[in-house]
Amino acid sequence: MTHNTPLSPRPLHHLAAGPGRVLTTAQLRSHGVTAAETDEQCRPGGPWQRILPGVVLLRPTPPTSEERLRAVLLYTVRERTGAAPGGEPAPGVPAQPGPGGAGTEPAEAMITGLAALTLHGVAGAPPLPSLAVLDVLVPRLRRLRSTGCARVIRTAALPEAETVTGIPVAPVARALADAVAGLTDAASVRRLLTEAVRGGHCEPTAVVRELRRARVLSRPHVVDAVDSLVAEGRALAEERLYRMVAEYGLPDPVWNVDLRLPGGPHLGGLDAYWPEQAVAVELDTRAHRQDDDALWARYARKREHLERLGITVVHLTPRKLRDCPEHQAAVVRTALMAAADREPAAYVVVLPR
């Protein structure tokens, strides 16, 4: 017996009655179903249908959204012998693209783009039945072609997949970038980016980083959407900062102020400032665009100038405020308590921003 010899055959109706109604032709062979039998079952008017090359739905009615998702993932399967469903010669029992359940290997492919955003629950993403094609992310060297309902997107390095309803899905920021790359409507792009951040699915910095990698950041309608995204991200970060001060019992600062030397130059704006202790909080809401280095240099110069004047600057990021507000509150409280042991700061003028 060779590794190509079918295992004990099962009645075909037994397969169709099982929970896994979407199978590759290699999986069917492992159940004792020959290629000729598969062709016969998939004939026009037959009980089965081919959804994608090498992928069969064991009933004639239209596939559900979940079945289409699984079919797209099975299309990317590597097989140990013969050719993979997508036409790639590969090393037949297929090596599954990792449905993402506990104890499975890392996914070799994952759903991305609009379908992934829908699975993540991002407001404004279209319902799965309305999507004619489903984006699937695969390693760059995979020789797969887009066909039918499967649109292949290649990447030099796969991100770590997240499992949603048993389906391996790209992280939201990556899915957004892949979705935006195929969109031309400015309102749709702006809505998706804003809702993803507003819903707490990801941070603006992560989104902009992925948009840059996808080389779509320079498109005019994307630039406008990113400006709205940064504004949304700053508003959320400020809200988290207000909440942190209130929930962890910090003394009230003055909010959103500018500092100036008496009769002198402008020292910069701050998100929160405690004048008696000369402690300032500054939120880093940079979007990591192409001018990031220059912007960070300005941040650093301002911080150095303030600290030379005896003002302690606490630098917080939106992600830290979201993930560990208690720790960030402790950092601010420590800075306030340490003020008593420092030399008095230079006198500065505090103005509303």
Short mmCIF file of C-alpha atoms in Angstrom, two decimals:
data_model
loop_
_atom_site.label_atom_id
_atom_site.label_comp_id
_atom_site.label_asym_id
_atom_site.label_seq_id
_atom_site.Cartn_x
_atom_site.Cartn_y
_atom_site.Cartn_z
CA MET A 1 0.00 0.00 0.00
CA THR A 2 1.30 3.47 -0.84
CA HIS A 3 0.47 6.80 0.74
CA ASN A 4 -1.80 7.47 -2.26
CA THR A 5 -3.94 4.39 -1.62
CA PRO A 6 -7.41 5.47 -0.40
CA LEU A 7 -8.36 4.59 3.13
CA SER A 8 -11.44 2.50 3.91
CA PRO A 9 -14.20 3.89 1.69
CA ARG A 10 -17.24 5.40 3.31
CA PRO A 11 -20.65 5.88 1.70
CA LEU A 12 -20.80 9.25 0.01
CA HIS A 13 -24.00 10.17 1.83
CA HIS A 14 -22.10 9.71 5.10
CA LEU A 15 -19.69 12.47 4.09
CA ALA A 16 -22.46 14.84 3.07
CA ALA A 17 -24.23 14.29 6.39
CA GLY A 18 -21.17 15.23 8.43
CA PRO A 19 -20.38 18.65 9.90
CA GLY A 20 -17.48 19.35 7.52
CA ARG A 21 -19.30 19.77 4.24
CA VAL A 22 -16.45 21.68 2.59
CA LEU A 23 -13.53 19.40 1.72
CA THR A 24 -10.56 19.39 -0.60
CA THR A 25 -10.25 16.71 -3.25
CA ALA A 26 -7.29 15.34 -1.26
CA GLN A 27 -9.46 14.99 1.83
CA LEU A 28 -12.07 13.21 -0.26
CA ARG A 29 -9.39 10.81 -1.50
CA SER A 30 -8.46 10.07 2.09
CA HIS A 31 -12.10 9.02 2.59
CA GLY A 32 -11.86 6.68 -0.39
CA VAL A 33 -13.54 8.97 -2.92
CA THR A 34 -11.72 8.77 -6.24
CA ALA A 35 -11.27 11.71 -8.59
CA ALA A 36 -13.74 10.12 -11.01
CA GLU A 37 -16.35 9.79 -8.25
CA THR A 38 -15.82 13.41 -7.26
CA ASP A 39 -16.26 14.50 -10.88
CA GLU A 40 -19.46 12.47 -11.11
CA GLN A 41 -20.87 13.96 -7.91
CA CYS A 42 -20.00 17.49 -9.11
CA ARG A 43 -21.60 17.15 -12.53
CA PRO A 44 -24.25 19.77 -13.47
CA GLY A 45 -27.34 18.97 -11.46
CA GLY A 46 -25.35 16.62 -9.22
CA PRO A 47 -25.42 16.51 -5.40
CA TRP A 48 -22.04 18.26 -4.94
CA GLN A 49 -20.41 21.38 -6.36
CA ARG A 50 -16.90 22.76 -6.76
CA ILE A 51 -16.63 26.11 -4.97
CA LEU A 52 -12.99 26.70 -5.88
CA PRO A 53 -10.34 24.64 -7.68
CA GLY A 54 -9.80 21.52 -5.59
CA VAL A 55 -12.47 22.50 -3.04
CA VAL A 56 -15.88 20.79 -2.97
CA LEU A 57 -19.14 21.58 -1.17
CA LEU A 58 -20.99 18.36 -0.46
CA ARG A 59 -24.42 19.68 -1.42
CA PRO A 60 -25.88 21.53 -4.42
CA THR A 61 -27.34 24.56 -2.63
CA PRO A 62 -25.40 27.85 -2.26
CA PRO A 63 -22.72 27.85 0.45
CA THR A 64 -23.20 29.74 3.69
CA SER A 65 -20.84 32.58 4.60
CA GLU A 66 -18.91 30.29 6.93
CA GLU A 67 -18.58 27.66 4.21
CA ARG A 68 -17.25 30.25 1.78
CA LEU A 69 -14.68 31.38 4.35
CA ARG A 70 -13.54 27.82 4.96
CA ALA A 71 -13.45 27.12 1.23
CA VAL A 72 -11.15 30.08 0.66
CA LEU A 73 -8.82 28.88 3.41
CA LEU A 74 -8.86 25.29 2.08
CA TYR A 75 -7.96 26.68 -1.35
CA THR A 76 -4.61 27.75 0.13
CA VAL A 77 -3.86 24.32 1.63
CA ARG A 78 -0.45 22.77 1.01
CA GLU A 79 -0.58 19.07 0.17
CA ARG A 80 2.16 16.54 0.81
CA THR A 81 1.90 15.08 -2.69
CA GLY A 82 0.49 16.24 -5.99
CA ALA A 83 -0.70 19.79 -6.42
CA ALA A 84 -2.38 22.04 -3.91
CA PRO A 85 -5.88 23.27 -4.75
CA GLY A 86 -4.46 26.60 -5.90
CA GLY A 87 -2.16 24.90 -8.40
CA GLU A 88 1.06 24.98 -6.35
CA PRO A 89 3.27 21.90 -6.50
CA ALA A 90 3.82 21.01 -2.87
CA PRO A 91 4.81 18.30 -0.60
CA GLY A 92 -2.70 13.49 -0.25
CA VAL A 93 -3.53 14.64 3.16
CA PRO A 94 -3.54 18.42 3.19
CA ALA A 95 -1.78 20.46 5.84
CA GLN A 96 -4.59 22.69 6.98
CA PRO A 97 -4.13 26.45 7.06
CA GLY A 98 -4.64 26.41 10.79
CA PRO A 99 -8.23 27.13 11.82
CA GLY A 100 -6.67 28.67 14.87
CA GLY A 101 -8.07 26.40 17.52
CA ALA A 102 -6.15 25.36 20.59
CA GLY A 103 -3.26 23.02 19.89
CA THR A 104 -3.07 23.75 16.15
CA GLU A 105 -0.05 24.95 14.22
CA PRO A 106 0.24 28.63 13.30
CA ALA A 107 -1.99 29.57 10.38
CA GLU A 108 -0.42 29.38 6.93
CA ALA A 109 -3.18 31.63 5.62
CA MET A 110 -5.79 33.90 7.15
CA ILE A 111 -8.83 35.92 6.16
CA THR A 112 -8.10 39.63 5.77
CA GLY A 113 -9.69 42.75 4.26
CA LEU A 114 -13.36 43.55 4.59
CA ALA A 115 -14.35 40.00 5.56
CA ALA A 116 -11.88 40.07 8.45
CA LEU A 117 -13.22 43.43 9.64
CA THR A 118 -16.74 42.02 9.61
CA LEU A 119 -15.61 39.00 11.64
CA HIS A 120 -13.89 41.32 14.13
CA GLY A 121 -17.16 43.24 14.53
CA VAL A 122 -15.94 46.57 13.16
CA ALA A 123 -18.92 48.89 12.68
CA GLY A 124 -19.40 49.88 9.06
CA ALA A 125 -17.89 46.69 7.62
CA PRO A 126 -20.25 45.04 5.12
CA PRO A 127 -22.12 41.81 5.94
CA LEU A 128 -20.36 38.68 4.70
CA PRO A 129 -23.13 37.62 2.25
CA SER A 130 -22.68 40.92 0.38
CA LEU A 131 -19.00 40.28 -0.36
CA ALA A 132 -18.46 38.77 -3.79
CA VAL A 133 -14.81 38.03 -3.00
CA LEU A 134 -13.04 37.17 0.24
CA ASP A 135 -9.46 38.29 0.79
CA VAL A 136 -6.98 35.69 2.04
CA LEU A 137 -3.47 36.56 3.20
CA VAL A 138 -0.68 34.12 2.32
CA PRO A 139 3.14 34.17 2.34
CA ARG A 140 4.65 35.93 -0.66
CA LEU A 141 6.33 32.82 -2.06
CA ARG A 142 3.09 30.83 -2.30
CA ARG A 143 2.21 30.34 -5.97
CA LEU A 144 -1.53 30.83 -5.67
CA ARG A 145 -3.78 32.78 -7.99
CA SER A 146 -6.95 34.70 -7.26
CA THR A 147 -9.99 32.92 -8.61
CA GLY A 148 -13.72 32.75 -7.95
CA CYS A 149 -14.54 34.11 -4.51
CA ALA A 150 -10.90 33.97 -3.35
CA ARG A 151 -8.68 37.01 -3.75
CA VAL A 152 -5.09 36.20 -2.80
CA ILE A 153 -3.02 38.88 -1.04
CA ARG A 154 0.65 38.15 -0.46
CA THR A 155 2.88 39.37 2.33
CA ALA A 156 6.55 39.01 3.17
CA ALA A 157 5.71 38.05 6.76
CA LEU A 158 2.38 36.75 8.00
CA PRO A 159 1.12 38.47 11.15
CA GLU A 160 -0.06 36.34 14.05
CA ALA A 161 -3.61 35.31 13.26
CA GLU A 162 -6.49 35.93 15.66
CA THR A 163 -9.22 33.30 15.87
CA VAL A 164 -12.80 34.47 15.36
CA THR A 165 -15.53 31.78 15.36
CA GLY A 166 -12.86 29.21 14.57
CA ILE A 167 -11.53 31.14 11.56
CA PRO A 168 -7.94 32.48 11.44
CA VAL A 169 -8.24 36.21 10.83
CA ALA A 170 -5.67 38.94 10.32
CA PRO A 171 -5.36 41.56 13.11
CA VAL A 172 -7.62 44.56 12.62
CA ALA A 173 -4.88 47.00 11.63
CA ARG A 174 -3.58 44.67 8.91
CA ALA A 175 -7.12 43.86 7.72
CA LEU A 176 -7.84 47.58 7.46
CA ALA A 177 -4.78 48.17 5.30
CA ASP A 178 -5.72 45.31 2.97
CA ALA A 179 -9.30 46.58 2.76
CA VAL A 180 -8.28 50.20 2.12
CA ALA A 181 -5.92 49.11 -0.66
CA GLY A 182 -8.95 48.00 -2.64
CA LEU A 183 -11.24 50.96 -1.87
CA THR A 184 -11.53 54.25 -3.73
CA ASP A 185 -14.45 55.84 -1.89
CA ALA A 186 -13.14 58.37 0.63
CA ALA A 187 -16.22 58.20 2.86
CA SER A 188 -15.98 54.40 3.13
CA VAL A 189 -12.29 54.55 3.99
CA ARG A 190 -12.84 57.25 6.62
CA ARG A 191 -15.75 55.36 8.18
CA LEU A 192 -13.84 52.09 8.46
CA LEU A 193 -10.73 53.67 9.97
CA THR A 194 -12.67 55.80 12.42
CA GLU A 195 -15.01 53.03 13.56
CA ALA A 196 -12.12 50.62 14.09
CA VAL A 197 -10.43 53.09 16.45
CA ARG A 198 -13.65 54.31 18.09
CA GLY A 199 -14.69 50.71 18.75
CA GLY A 200 -11.40 49.99 20.53
CA HIS A 201 -10.28 47.42 17.96
CA CYS A 202 -6.87 49.03 17.36
CA GLU A 203 -4.79 52.18 17.87
CA PRO A 204 -4.24 54.84 15.17
CA THR A 205 -0.47 54.29 15.21
CA ALA A 206 -0.89 50.61 14.32
CA VAL A 207 -3.31 51.46 11.49
CA VAL A 208 -1.03 54.09 9.95
CA ARG A 209 1.96 51.76 10.21
CA GLU A 210 0.08 49.09 8.24
CA LEU A 211 -1.17 51.64 5.69
CA ARG A 212 2.41 52.68 5.10
CA ARG A 213 3.51 49.08 4.63
CA ALA A 214 0.68 48.62 2.12
CA ARG A 215 1.94 51.74 0.27
CA VAL A 216 -1.45 53.43 0.25
CA LEU A 217 -0.71 56.24 2.71
CA SER A 218 -0.02 58.77 -0.03
CA ARG A 219 -3.39 58.36 -1.77
CA PRO A 220 -5.40 61.59 -1.34
CA HIS A 221 -8.56 59.93 0.00
CA VAL A 222 -6.45 57.92 2.47
CA VAL A 223 -4.57 61.02 3.66
CA ASP A 224 -7.88 62.73 4.49
CA ALA A 225 -9.13 59.63 6.30
CA VAL A 226 -5.92 59.39 8.34
CA ASP A 227 -6.32 63.01 9.46
CA SER A 228 -9.77 62.13 10.79
CA LEU A 229 -8.34 58.97 12.35
CA VAL A 230 -5.64 60.89 14.22
CA ALA A 231 -8.22 63.36 15.53
CA GLU A 232 -10.43 60.49 16.69
CA GLY A 233 -7.47 58.80 18.35
CA ARG A 234 -6.48 61.97 20.21
CA ALA A 235 -10.03 62.47 21.49
CA LEU A 236 -10.11 58.90 22.81
CA ALA A 237 -6.69 59.29 24.44
CA GLU A 238 -7.74 62.49 26.17
CA GLU A 239 -10.88 60.79 27.44
CA ARG A 240 -8.78 57.95 28.86
CA LEU A 241 -6.47 60.47 30.55
CA TYR A 242 -9.42 62.28 32.18
CA ARG A 243 -10.77 58.93 33.37
CA MET A 244 -7.41 57.84 34.77
CA VAL A 245 -7.04 61.01 36.85
CA ALA A 246 -10.57 60.66 38.24
CA GLU A 247 -10.60 56.89 38.87
CA TYR A 248 -7.20 56.69 40.57
CA GLY A 249 -7.61 59.70 42.81
CA LEU A 250 -4.96 61.99 41.33
CA PRO A 251 -5.22 65.70 42.13
CA ASP A 252 -6.91 67.71 39.40
CA PRO A 253 -4.48 69.30 36.95
CA VAL A 254 -5.10 72.18 34.59
CA TRP A 255 -6.02 70.69 31.24
CA ASN A 256 -4.78 71.53 27.74
CA VAL A 257 -2.51 74.45 28.48
CA ASP A 258 0.38 76.33 26.88
CA LEU A 259 3.49 77.27 28.85
CA ARG A 260 5.52 80.43 28.28
CA LEU A 261 8.42 82.07 30.02
CA PRO A 262 7.42 85.50 31.41
CA GLY A 263 7.93 87.89 28.53
CA GLY A 264 9.67 85.08 26.67
CA PRO A 265 9.10 82.39 24.13
CA HIS A 266 6.42 79.76 23.91
CA LEU A 267 7.53 76.52 25.59
CA GLY A 268 4.89 74.22 24.14
CA GLY A 269 1.46 72.76 24.78
CA LEU A 270 0.65 70.13 27.40
CA ASP A 271 -2.32 67.84 27.90
CA ALA A 272 -2.23 68.13 31.71
CA TYR A 273 -0.15 70.22 34.12
CA TRP A 274 0.15 70.39 37.91
CA PRO A 275 1.59 73.89 38.53
CA GLU A 276 2.44 73.42 42.24
CA GLN A 277 4.47 70.30 41.56
CA ALA A 278 5.69 71.36 38.07
CA VAL A 279 4.64 68.01 36.59
CA ALA A 280 3.32 67.75 33.05
CA VAL A 281 1.69 64.96 31.07
CA GLU A 282 2.04 64.80 27.30
CA LEU A 283 0.15 62.32 25.15
CA ASP A 284 2.03 60.79 22.23
CA THR A 285 -0.61 60.62 19.53
CA ARG A 286 1.77 60.72 16.59
CA ALA A 287 0.48 58.73 13.63
CA HIS A 288 3.93 57.51 12.52
CA ARG A 289 3.73 59.07 9.11
CA GLN A 290 6.67 59.89 6.89
CA ASP A 291 7.63 62.96 8.93
CA ASP A 292 7.72 60.91 12.13
CA ASP A 293 11.43 61.43 12.82
CA ALA A 294 11.16 65.21 12.55
CA LEU A 295 8.07 65.25 14.76
CA TRP A 296 9.75 63.07 17.40
CA ALA A 297 12.75 65.41 17.37
CA ARG A 298 10.45 68.33 18.18
CA TYR A 299 8.90 66.32 21.03
CA ALA A 300 12.35 65.55 22.41
CA ARG A 301 13.56 69.18 22.19
CA LYS A 302 10.47 70.44 23.99
CA ARG A 303 10.84 67.83 26.73
CA GLU A 304 14.53 68.63 27.25
CA HIS A 305 13.78 72.36 27.45
CA LEU A 306 11.04 71.89 30.04
CA GLU A 307 13.16 69.57 32.15
CA ARG A 308 16.03 72.10 32.16
CA LEU A 309 13.50 74.49 33.70
CA GLY A 310 12.73 71.94 36.43
CA ILE A 311 9.44 70.69 34.97
CA THR A 312 8.97 66.90 35.02
CA VAL A 313 7.40 65.61 31.81
CA VAL A 314 5.55 62.27 31.89
CA HIS A 315 5.15 60.82 28.42
CA LEU A 316 2.05 58.59 27.95
CA THR A 317 0.76 56.72 24.92
CA PRO A 318 -2.89 55.95 24.15
CA ARG A 319 -2.14 52.23 24.25
CA LYS A 320 -0.62 52.43 27.74
CA LEU A 321 -3.63 54.38 28.97
CA ARG A 322 -5.91 51.72 27.50
CA ASP A 323 -4.03 48.62 28.64
CA CYS A 324 -2.55 49.59 32.01
CA PRO A 325 -4.11 52.81 33.38
CA GLU A 326 -3.32 51.85 36.98
CA HIS A 327 0.38 51.67 36.21
CA GLN A 328 0.31 54.99 34.36
CA ALA A 329 -1.49 56.61 37.29
CA ALA A 330 1.24 55.30 39.60
CA VAL A 331 3.91 56.87 37.36
CA VAL A 332 2.18 60.25 37.53
CA ARG A 333 1.61 59.96 41.30
CA THR A 334 5.30 59.16 41.85
CA ALA A 335 6.32 62.23 39.86
CA LEU A 336 3.96 64.41 41.91
CA MET A 337 5.30 63.03 45.20
CA ALA A 338 8.92 63.49 44.10
CA ALA A 339 8.36 67.19 43.49
CA ALA A 340 8.94 67.96 47.17
CA ASP A 341 12.51 66.66 46.89
CA ARG A 342 13.45 68.70 43.81
CA GLU A 343 14.70 72.21 43.42
CA PRO A 344 11.84 74.62 42.69
CA ALA A 345 11.08 74.91 38.98
CA ALA A 346 11.46 78.13 37.05
CA TYR A 347 8.41 80.37 37.00
CA VAL A 348 6.33 79.87 33.87
CA VAL A 349 3.11 81.41 32.62
CA VAL A 350 0.24 78.94 32.15
CA LEU A 351 -2.28 79.84 29.43
CA PRO A 352 -5.32 77.94 28.09
CA ARG A 353 -4.61 76.24 24.78
#
